[in-house]
Structures are given as C-alpha cells and as structure tokens.
Coordinates of C-alpha atoms and ligand atoms in Angstrom, one line a residue:
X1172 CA 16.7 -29.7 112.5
X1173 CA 13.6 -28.2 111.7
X1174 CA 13.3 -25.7 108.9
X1175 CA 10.2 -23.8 108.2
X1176 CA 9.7 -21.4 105.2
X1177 CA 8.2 -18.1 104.4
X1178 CA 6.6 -16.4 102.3
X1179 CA 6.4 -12.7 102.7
X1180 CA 4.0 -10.4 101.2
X1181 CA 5.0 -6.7 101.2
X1182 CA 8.7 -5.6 101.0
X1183 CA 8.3 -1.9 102.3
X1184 CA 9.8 -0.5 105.2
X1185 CA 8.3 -3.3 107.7
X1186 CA 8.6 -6.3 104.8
X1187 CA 12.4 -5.6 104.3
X1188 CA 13.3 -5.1 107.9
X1189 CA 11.7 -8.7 108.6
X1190 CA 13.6 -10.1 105.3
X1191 CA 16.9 -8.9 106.5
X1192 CA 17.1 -9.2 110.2
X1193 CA 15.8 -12.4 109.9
X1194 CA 19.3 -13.3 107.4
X1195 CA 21.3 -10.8 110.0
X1196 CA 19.9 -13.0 113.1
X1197 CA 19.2 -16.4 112.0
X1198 CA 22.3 -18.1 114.4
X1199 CA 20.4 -16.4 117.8
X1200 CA 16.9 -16.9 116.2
X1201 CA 18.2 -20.5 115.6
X1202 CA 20.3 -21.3 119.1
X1203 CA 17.1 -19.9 121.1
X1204 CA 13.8 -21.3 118.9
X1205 CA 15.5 -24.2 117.3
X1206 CA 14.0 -23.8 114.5
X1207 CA 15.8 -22.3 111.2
X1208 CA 13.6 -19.6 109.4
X1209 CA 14.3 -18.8 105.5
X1210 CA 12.0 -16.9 103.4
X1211 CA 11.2 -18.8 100.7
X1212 CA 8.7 -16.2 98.1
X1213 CA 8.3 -12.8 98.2
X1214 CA 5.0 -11.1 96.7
X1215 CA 4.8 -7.4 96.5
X1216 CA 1.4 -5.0 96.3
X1217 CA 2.7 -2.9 93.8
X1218 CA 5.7 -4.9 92.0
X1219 CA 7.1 -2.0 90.1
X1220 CA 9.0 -0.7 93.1
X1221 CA 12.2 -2.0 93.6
X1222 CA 13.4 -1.7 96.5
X1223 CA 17.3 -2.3 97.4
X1224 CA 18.3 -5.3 98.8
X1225 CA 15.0 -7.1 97.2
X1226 CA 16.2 -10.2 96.4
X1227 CA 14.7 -11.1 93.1
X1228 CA 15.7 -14.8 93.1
X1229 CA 12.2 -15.0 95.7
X1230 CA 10.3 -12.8 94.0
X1231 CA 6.6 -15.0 92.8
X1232 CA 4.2 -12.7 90.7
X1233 CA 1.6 -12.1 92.7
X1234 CA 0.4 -12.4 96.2
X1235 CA -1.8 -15.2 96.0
X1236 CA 0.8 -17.6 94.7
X1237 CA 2.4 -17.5 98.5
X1238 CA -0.5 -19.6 99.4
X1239 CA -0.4 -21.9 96.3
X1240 CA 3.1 -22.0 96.9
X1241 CA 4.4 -25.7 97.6
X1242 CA 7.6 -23.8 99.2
X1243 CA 6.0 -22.1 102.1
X1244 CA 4.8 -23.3 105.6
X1245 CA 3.7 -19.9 107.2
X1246 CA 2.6 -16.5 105.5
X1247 CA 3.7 -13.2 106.8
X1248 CA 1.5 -10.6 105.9
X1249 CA 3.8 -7.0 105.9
X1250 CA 1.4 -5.5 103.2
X1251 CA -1.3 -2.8 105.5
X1252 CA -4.2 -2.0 104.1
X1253 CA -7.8 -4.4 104.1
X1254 CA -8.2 -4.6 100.8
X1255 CA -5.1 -7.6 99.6
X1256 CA -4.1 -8.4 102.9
X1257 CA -7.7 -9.7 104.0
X1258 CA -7.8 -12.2 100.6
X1259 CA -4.7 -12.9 101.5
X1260 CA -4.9 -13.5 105.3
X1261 CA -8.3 -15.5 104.6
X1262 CA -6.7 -17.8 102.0
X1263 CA -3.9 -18.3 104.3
X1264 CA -5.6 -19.7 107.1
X1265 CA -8.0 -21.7 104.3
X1266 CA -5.1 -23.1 103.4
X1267 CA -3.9 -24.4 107.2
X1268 CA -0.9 -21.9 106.6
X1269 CA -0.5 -19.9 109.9
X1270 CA 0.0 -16.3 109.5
X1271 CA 2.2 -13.7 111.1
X1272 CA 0.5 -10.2 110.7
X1273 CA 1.0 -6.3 112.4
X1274 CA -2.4 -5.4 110.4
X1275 CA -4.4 -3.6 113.1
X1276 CA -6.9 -2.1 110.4
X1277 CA -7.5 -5.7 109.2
X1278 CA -8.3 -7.1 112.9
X1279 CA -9.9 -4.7 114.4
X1280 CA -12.2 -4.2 111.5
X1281 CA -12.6 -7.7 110.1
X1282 CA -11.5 -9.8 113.3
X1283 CA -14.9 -11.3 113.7
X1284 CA -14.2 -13.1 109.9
X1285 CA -10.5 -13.7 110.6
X1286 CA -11.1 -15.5 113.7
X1287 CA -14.0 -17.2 112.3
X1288 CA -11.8 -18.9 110.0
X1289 CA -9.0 -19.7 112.5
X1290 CA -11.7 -21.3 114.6
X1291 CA -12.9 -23.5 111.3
X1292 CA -9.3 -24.2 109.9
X1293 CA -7.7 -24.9 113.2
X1294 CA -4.7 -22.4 112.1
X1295 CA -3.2 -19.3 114.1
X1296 CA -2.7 -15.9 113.4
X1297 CA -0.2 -13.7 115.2
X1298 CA -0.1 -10.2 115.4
X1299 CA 2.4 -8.9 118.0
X1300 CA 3.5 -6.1 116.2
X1301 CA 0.0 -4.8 115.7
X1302 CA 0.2 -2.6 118.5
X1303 CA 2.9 -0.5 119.4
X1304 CA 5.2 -1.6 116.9
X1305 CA 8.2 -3.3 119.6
X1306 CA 6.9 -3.7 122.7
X1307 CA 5.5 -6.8 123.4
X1308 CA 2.2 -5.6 124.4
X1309 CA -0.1 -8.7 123.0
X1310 CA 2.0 -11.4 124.4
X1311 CA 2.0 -9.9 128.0
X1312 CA -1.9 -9.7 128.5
X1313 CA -2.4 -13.3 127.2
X1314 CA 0.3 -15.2 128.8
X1315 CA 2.6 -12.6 131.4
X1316 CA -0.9 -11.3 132.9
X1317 CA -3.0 -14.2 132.4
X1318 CA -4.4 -14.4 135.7
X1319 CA -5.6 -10.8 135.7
X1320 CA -8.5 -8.9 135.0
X1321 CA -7.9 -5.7 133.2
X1322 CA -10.0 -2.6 134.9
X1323 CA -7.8 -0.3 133.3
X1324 CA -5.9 -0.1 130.2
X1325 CA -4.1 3.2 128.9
X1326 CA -2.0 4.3 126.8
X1327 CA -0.1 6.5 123.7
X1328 CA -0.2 4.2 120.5
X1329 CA 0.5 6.6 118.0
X1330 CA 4.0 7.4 117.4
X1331 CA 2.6 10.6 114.9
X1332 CA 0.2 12.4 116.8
X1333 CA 2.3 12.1 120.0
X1334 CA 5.5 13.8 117.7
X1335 CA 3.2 16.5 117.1
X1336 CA 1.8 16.8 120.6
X1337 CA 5.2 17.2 122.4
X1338 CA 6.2 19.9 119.5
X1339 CA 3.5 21.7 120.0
X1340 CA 4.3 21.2 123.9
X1341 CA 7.7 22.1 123.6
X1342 CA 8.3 24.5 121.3
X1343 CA 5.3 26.1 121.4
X1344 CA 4.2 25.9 117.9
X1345 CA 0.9 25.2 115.6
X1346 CA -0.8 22.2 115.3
X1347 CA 0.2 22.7 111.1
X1348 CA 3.7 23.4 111.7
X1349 CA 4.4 20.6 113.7
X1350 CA 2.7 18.2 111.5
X1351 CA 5.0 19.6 108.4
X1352 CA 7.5 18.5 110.3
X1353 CA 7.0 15.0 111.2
X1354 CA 6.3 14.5 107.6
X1355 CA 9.7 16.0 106.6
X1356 CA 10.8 13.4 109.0
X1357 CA 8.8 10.8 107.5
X1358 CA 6.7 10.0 111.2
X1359 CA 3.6 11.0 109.2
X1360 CA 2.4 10.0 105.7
X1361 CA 1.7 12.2 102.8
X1362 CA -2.0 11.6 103.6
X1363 CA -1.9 11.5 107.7
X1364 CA -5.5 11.3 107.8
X1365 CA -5.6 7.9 109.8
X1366 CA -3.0 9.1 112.6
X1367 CA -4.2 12.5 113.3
X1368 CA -7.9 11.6 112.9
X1369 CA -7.2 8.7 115.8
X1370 CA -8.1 5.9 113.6
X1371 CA -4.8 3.9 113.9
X1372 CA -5.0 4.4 117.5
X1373 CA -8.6 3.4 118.1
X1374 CA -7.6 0.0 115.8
X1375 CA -5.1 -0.8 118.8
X1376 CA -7.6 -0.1 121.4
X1377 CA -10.3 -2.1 119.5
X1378 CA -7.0 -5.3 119.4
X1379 CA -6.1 -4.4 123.3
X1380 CA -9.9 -4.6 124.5
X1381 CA -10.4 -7.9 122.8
X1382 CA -7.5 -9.2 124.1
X1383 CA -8.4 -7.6 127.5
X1384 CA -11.7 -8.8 127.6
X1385 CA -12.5 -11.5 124.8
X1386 CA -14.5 -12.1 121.4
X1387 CA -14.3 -9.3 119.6
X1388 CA -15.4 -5.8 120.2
X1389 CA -17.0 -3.3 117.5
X1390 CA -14.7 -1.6 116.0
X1391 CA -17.4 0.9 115.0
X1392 CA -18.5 1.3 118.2
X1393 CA -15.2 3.1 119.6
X1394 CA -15.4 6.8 120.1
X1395 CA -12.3 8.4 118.0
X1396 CA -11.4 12.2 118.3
X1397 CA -8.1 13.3 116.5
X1398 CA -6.2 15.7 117.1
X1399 CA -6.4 18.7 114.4
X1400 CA -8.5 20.7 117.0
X1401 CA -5.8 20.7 119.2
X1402 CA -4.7 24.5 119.6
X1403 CA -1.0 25.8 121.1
X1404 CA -3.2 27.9 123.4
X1405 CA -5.0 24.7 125.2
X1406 CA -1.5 22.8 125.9
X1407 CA 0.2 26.1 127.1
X1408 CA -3.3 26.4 129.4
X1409 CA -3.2 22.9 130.6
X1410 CA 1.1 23.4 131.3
X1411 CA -0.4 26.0 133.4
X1412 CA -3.1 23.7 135.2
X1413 CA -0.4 20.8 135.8
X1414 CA -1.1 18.9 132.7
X1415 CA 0.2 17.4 129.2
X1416 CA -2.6 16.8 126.7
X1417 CA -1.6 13.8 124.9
X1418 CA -4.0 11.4 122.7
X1419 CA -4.9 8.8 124.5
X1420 CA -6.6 5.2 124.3
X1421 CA -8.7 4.2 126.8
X1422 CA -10.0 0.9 127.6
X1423 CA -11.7 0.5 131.2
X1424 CA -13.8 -1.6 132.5
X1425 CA -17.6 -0.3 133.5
X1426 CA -19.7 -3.7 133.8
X1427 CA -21.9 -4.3 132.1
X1428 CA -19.9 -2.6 129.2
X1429 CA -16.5 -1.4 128.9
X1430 CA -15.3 1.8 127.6
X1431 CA -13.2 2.0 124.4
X1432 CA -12.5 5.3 123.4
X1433 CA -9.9 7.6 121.8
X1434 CA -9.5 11.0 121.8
X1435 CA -7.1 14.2 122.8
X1436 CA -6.7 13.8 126.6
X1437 CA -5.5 16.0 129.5
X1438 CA -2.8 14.1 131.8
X1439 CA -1.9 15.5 134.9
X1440 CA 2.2 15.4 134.6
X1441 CA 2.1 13.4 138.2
X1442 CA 1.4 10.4 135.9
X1443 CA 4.0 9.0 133.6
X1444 CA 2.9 8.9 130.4
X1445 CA 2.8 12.8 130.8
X1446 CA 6.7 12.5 130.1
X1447 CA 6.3 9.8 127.2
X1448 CA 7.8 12.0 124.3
X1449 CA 8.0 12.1 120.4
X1450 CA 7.2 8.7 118.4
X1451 CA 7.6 7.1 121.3
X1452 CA 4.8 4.5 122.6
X1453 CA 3.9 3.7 126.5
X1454 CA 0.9 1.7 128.0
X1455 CA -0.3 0.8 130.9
X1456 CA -2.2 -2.1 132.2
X1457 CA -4.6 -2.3 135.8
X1458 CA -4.2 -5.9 136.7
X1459 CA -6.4 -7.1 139.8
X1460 CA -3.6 -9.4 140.9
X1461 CA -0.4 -7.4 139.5
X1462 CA -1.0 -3.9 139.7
X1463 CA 0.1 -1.0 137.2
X1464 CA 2.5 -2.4 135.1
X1465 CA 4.0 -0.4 132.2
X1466 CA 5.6 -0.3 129.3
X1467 CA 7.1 1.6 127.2
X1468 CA 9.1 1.7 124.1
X1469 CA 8.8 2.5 119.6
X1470 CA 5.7 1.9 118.5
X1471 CA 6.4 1.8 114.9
X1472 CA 9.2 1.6 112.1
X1473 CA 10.5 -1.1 110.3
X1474 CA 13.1 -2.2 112.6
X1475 CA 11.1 -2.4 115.6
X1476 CA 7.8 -3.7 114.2
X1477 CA 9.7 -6.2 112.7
X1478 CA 11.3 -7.5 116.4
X1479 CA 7.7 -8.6 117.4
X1480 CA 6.5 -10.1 114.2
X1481 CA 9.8 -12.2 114.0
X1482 CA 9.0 -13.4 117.5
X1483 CA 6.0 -14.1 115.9
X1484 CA 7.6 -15.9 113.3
X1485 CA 9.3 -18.0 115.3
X1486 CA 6.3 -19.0 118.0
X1487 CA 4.9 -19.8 114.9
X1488 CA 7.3 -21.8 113.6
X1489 CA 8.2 -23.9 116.7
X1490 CA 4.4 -24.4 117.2
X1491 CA 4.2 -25.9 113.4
X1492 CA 6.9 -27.7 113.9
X1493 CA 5.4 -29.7 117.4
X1494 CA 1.8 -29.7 116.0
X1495 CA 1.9 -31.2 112.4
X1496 CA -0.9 -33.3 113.6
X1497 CA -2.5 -29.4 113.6
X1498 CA -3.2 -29.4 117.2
X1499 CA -3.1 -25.5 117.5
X1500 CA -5.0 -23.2 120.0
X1501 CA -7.5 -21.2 118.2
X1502 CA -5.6 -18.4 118.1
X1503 CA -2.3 -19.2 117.8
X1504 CA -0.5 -18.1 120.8
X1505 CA -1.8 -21.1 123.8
X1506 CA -4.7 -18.5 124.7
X1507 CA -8.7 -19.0 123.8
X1508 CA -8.5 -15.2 124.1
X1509 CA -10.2 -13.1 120.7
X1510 CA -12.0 -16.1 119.6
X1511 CA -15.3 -15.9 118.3
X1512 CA -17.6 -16.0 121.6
X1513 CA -21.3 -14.9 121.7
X1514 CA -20.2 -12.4 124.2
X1515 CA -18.6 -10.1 122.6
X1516 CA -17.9 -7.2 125.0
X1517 CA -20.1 -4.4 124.7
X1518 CA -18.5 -1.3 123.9
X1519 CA -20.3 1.7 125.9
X1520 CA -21.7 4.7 124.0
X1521 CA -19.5 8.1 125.0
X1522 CA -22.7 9.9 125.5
X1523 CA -22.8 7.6 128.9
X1524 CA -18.8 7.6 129.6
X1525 CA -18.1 10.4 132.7
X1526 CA -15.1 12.0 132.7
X1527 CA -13.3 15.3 133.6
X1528 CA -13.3 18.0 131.6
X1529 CA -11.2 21.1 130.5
X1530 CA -13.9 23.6 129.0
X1531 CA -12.2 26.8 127.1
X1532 CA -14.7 29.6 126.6
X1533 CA -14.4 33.2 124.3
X1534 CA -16.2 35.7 126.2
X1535 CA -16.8 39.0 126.6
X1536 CA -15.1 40.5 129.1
X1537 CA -18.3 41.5 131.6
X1538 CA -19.4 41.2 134.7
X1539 CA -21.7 39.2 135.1
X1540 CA -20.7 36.5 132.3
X1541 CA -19.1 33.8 134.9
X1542 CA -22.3 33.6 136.7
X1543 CA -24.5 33.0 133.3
X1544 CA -22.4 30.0 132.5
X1545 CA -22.1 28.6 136.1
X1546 CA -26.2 28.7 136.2
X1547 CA -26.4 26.7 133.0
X1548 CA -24.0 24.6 134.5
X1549 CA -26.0 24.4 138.0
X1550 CA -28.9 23.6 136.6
X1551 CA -27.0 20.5 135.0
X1552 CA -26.0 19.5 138.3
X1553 CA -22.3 19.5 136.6
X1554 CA -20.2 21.0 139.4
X1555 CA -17.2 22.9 138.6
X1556 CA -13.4 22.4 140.5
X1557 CA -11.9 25.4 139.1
X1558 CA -11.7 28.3 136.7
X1559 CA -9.0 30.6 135.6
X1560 CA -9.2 33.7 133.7
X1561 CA -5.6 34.1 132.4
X1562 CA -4.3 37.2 132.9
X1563 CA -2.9 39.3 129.8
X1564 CA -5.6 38.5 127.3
X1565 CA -7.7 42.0 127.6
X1566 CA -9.5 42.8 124.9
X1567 CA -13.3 42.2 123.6
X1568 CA -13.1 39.0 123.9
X1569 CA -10.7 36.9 126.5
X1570 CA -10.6 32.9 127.7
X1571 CA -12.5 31.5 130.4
X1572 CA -11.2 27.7 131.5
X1573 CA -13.3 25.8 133.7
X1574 CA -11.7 22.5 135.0
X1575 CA -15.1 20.2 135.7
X1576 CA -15.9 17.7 137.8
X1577 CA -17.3 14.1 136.6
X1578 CA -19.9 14.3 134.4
X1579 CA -21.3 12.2 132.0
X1580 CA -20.7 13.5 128.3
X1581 CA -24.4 14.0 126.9
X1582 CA -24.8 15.9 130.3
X1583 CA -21.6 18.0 129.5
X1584 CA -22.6 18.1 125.0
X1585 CA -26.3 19.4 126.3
X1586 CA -25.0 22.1 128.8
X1587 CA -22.3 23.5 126.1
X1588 CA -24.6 23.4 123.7
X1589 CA -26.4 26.1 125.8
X1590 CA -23.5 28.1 126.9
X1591 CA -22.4 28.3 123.3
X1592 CA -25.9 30.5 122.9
X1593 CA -25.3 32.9 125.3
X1594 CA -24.5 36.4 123.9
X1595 CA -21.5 36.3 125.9
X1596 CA -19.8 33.4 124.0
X1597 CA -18.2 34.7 121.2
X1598 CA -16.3 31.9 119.7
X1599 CA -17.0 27.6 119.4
X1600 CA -16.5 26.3 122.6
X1601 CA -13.3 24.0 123.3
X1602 CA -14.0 20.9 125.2
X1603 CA -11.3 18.0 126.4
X1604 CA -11.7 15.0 128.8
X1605 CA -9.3 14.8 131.5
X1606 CA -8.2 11.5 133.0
X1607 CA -6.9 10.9 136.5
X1608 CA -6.8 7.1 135.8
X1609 CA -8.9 5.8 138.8
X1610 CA -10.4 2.3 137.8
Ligands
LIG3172 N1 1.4 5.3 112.1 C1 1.5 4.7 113.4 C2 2.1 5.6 114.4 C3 2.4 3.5 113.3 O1 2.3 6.8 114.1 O2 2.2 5.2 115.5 C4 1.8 2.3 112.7 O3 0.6 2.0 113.4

C-alpha cells in the first residue's frame, strides 16, 4: 500500500477544509486512488491564530521546514498571497516535491518562473482549484477536451462581484449596499479591492487562456474593469433591453492574438449565464470538435476549493507513487500544456478588441441633441442598432441609451470622448461592452 505524506501550508478556511475532509474521506479517497493520503506538517503564515480543530501534534515552525521536512512527499500550498507561497512553491519544486496549489495570483503572475522550474526539476504543480473553486474546469480543457481548439471561452469566476450583481438585479439596490452585504456574509473581504476591481477574475482568465492556448500569457497584458461603476440605473436599463450585466471573463480566439479581457458585461438573458446567480460560478467552453459545453457550479469556499485540490492531491500522489524514477510530464497532469514555449500567446490590446456596446448619455432635454451625437457617431462610421429615451425621467437633464453596433474600442473611446464635449452632455458618459458570444 502506498502511503504518501503532506505537508500543508496555511490552515485558513481552504487549509482546514483540505486537512479534515481528507481524515472525513480517506476510505473513498483510498478504495478509488489506492493510495492513502496523511498530512504529515502543517506550517501556518501567521502562527498566532489558532484555529479549531488545528491539530498541533503537525504543527512545524515555519513554512520552509515543509520542504526540509524528511516527512513529506508532496506540498500543498493553501496560503494565497505571492509573497510566502512563491518561496515556498519554488523551493518545493527545487526540492522534486510536487505541489498542489489554488494560487491564481501566484500563476498568473509568476507562471513563466513557476513553470520554468517544473521544466528544470522535472516536478508537477497542480492547481485545479485555482479557478472556480469546485468545478473541475482545469482538468476538462487538458484531458476531457483535448482534441479541441478553444475559439471561445466565457465565463463568471467571481463568486463576489456576481453576489453583488444579482442584488443589485434583484432587489434593486446600490452598488454600496449590496457590497455591505456580502461582506456581512463573509463573500467579500474587509479589503474587496481584488474582487470588485476584477483582478481575481482576470488571474483565472490569464490560467484559462494558457491552458486554452499554451505558454503563458501576460498577465499584465489583460484588460480588467471592475465593477464599482456599475449603477442600479444601467441594470434596470439593460432588464429593459433583454439583458443581465454580469462581469465577465473573456478569452476568444482572434489569430494572430487572442483576446483576454475582463470587465462588466451586458448578456442578453437568451444565454445562460444570464440566469447564473449569487456566488455561484459558470463557464463556458467553444470546442471545434465538441461544441458549447458548460459548467457550472461554487467557485470558492473552503469546502469546495478543497474538492479539486484533493483530487489534486491524489493525481499527485498516484503519479509519485508510479514515477519514483521521476518520470513526470512537465506539468503534472499528462499535458505539455502551460509549459514554457517561445510562443507564448499574444494577448490583444482592447483598444483593437470590437465589441457591442451599451452607451448611457445625460442630456438636455432638446431637440436637436440626438442628431449631434448620431453625427459624431457617423462620422466614426460606428453605426447605431437602437436608442431609447426612457420615459418618466423629465427634467433638465434625462438618459439617452444607444445599443451600438461592432466597433472597435479606440474607435468607440475617441467618439465618446467627443460626445462627452458637446454642450448637451451634462454628466460622464457610461460605456459597457455587450457580448452575443459569436466566435
Ligand atoms: N474571491 C473569489 C470569488 C474566490 O469571490 O470568487 C477566490 O478566488
């Protein structure tokens, strides 16, 4: 019988969820992996918190000695952050100690180094549970959809910003009031900076496009928009226009390049993900040879982001266990896929991206004022589909929506940028993209 130990840095939310469902599960884990897991150290970031059920017996004094260790075969890294986790991830694989990870800040911004040193030392790294917490999203493009090429990837990968979205949907209130509440919930962190501002999501796309397309793409070259400019008054318009706006990850395909972008997105509620709700996750995938598939599913909290990285775990395990002569892939999972390749993808700039948009415009209420803004927009050969003046808004100054056709963004900036001059404008102009998923 094969046993193979672990040492597990960070015992938070994620850390003790892996620690205990692995005890709660070891029979199944066992009768379907053959392969008994037992963590063997613990390490903590900050080793003044105690939490319950930490068993103390495993605790080693600081992170680094899970490497050093002489009682561990495999490190799982449940710490966040770049900071630890990197030293720790980097010494690990050093080391020829595979590691089990859900760090999407650590690969999407330091995955050129990571797999640098999985190439050299020969030793995996998994990360499952890097994107959308429980859904086995990673494992499905490199082995379920191997044969495919991806034109199209989509989806909702943050649990927070979606809460808040479908409050604001729902129950028609501010952008503050629902964020208030998922923090009394505890779905966004004191600090919610990285959900809100789309960071955490645009770390999953920069993972998924990787995957998707191999080496590594830029993580600095992704376009991220947040969502604290989302007003009540632009979801109840786009209800009235047949559409949710949700944030969205995009990753498409647009050889040479691809596009990997993030940002607040109008769905028309034809499509599914219109109807994906709360913390809930959902993506879908344009395979050339399978079609839309889709998933959906929690993208975060300890229980469920612990599911994929024990799977992890145990691939892991099974894969040390056949391969002590260290014959692993490069990457840990069977797949040359997010190695380091001299072609990394090129990540398009959004000034070139075309898209849809939803334009919301303060003006006077004049005659004369529709035709000023369709000239500028003329002249930009940017063609309009439709435009509503919402009725019960009189006043000096009342909304004008224009639903526009594709045009590429520096076309669309440069033409706003000119309406927003006019006398007749008499507030900042609100611009969203609007997707109807075509590949
Ligand atoms: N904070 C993330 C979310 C989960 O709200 O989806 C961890 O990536």
């Amino acid at each position: 019988m094969s046993v193979i130990r672990i040492g597990l840095a960070g015992f938070g939310t994620v850390g003790s969820s892996v620690y205990h469902n692995l005890l709660k599960e070891a029979e199944l884990i066992f009768q379907r992996s053959g392969v008994r897991l037992i963590v063997t150290a613990i390490a903590r970031r900050n080793p003044r918190r105690l939490r319950p059920g930490l068993p103390r017996s495993l605790l080693v004094p600081k992170v680094e000695d899970l490497v050093s260790s002489n009682k561990t075969d495999i490190i799982v890294e449940a710490m966040g952050g770049c900071g630890m986790a990197r030293d720790l991830v980097l010494s690990a694989l050093k080391a020829g100690k595979p590691v089990v990870t859900a760090n999407k800040a650590l690969l999407a911004e330091h995955g050129k180094e990571i797999f640098r040193e999985v190439a050299r030392h020969r030793t995996p790294i998994y990360f499952e549970a890097s994107v959308a917490g429980g859904i086995p999203i990673i494992r499905s493009l490199k082995e379920g959809l191997l044969a495919n090429r991806f034109h199209l990837i989509y989806g909702i990968v943050n649990g927070t910003c979606n809460y808040i979205l479908t409050k604001m949907s729902k129950e028609k209130i501010p952008f503050e009031v629902a964020l208030k509440q998922a923090q009394e919930l505890g779905y966004a962190e004191a600090d919610p900076s990285f959900d809100i501002d789309g960071v955490d999501a645009a770390h999953k796309a920069t993972v998924l496009a990787s995957l998707a397309y191999g080496g590594c793409v830029d993580f600095k070259k992704v376009y991220v928009e947040g969502i604290r400019h989302v007003s009540t008054i632009d979801v109840q318009f786009a209800h009235q226009l047949g559409y949710e706006i949700k944030l969205l990850a995009i990753i498409r395909s647009s050889l040479p390049s691809i596009e990997v972008r993030v940002h607040p997105t109008l769905i028309p509620k034809t499509n599914r993900l219109a109807y994906i709700n709360g913390v809930t996750n959902a993506i879908m995938v344009r395979g050339h040879i399978a079609g839309d598939i889709e998933f959906s599913g929690p993208g975060a909290g300890g229980n469920a982001t612990a599911s994929s990285m024990i799977s992890d775990i145990a691939q892991a395990a099974v894969q040390f266990t056949h391969a002590k002569a260290r014959h692993f892939s490069s990457d840990g999972c069977g797949l040359p896929t997010m190695t380091l390749s001299s072609n990394d993808p090129k990540v398009m700039n959004i000034k070139n991206v075309v898209s849809r948009y939803y334009l919301r415009l303060t003006v006077t209420d004049k005659p004369g004022v529709m035709a000023q803004v369709s000239s500028i927009l003329a002249k930009a050969r940017i063609g309009i589909s439709s435009v509503i003046q919402p009725e019960g808004h009189e006043g000096k100054s009342v909304p004008l929506i224009f639903m526009i056709h594709d045009a590429r963004n520096d076309a669309m900036e440069q033409a706003i940028s000119k309406i927003q001059r006019l006398n007749c404008i008499k507030a900042k102009p609100v611009m969203f993209r609007v997707e109807n998923f075509e590949s």
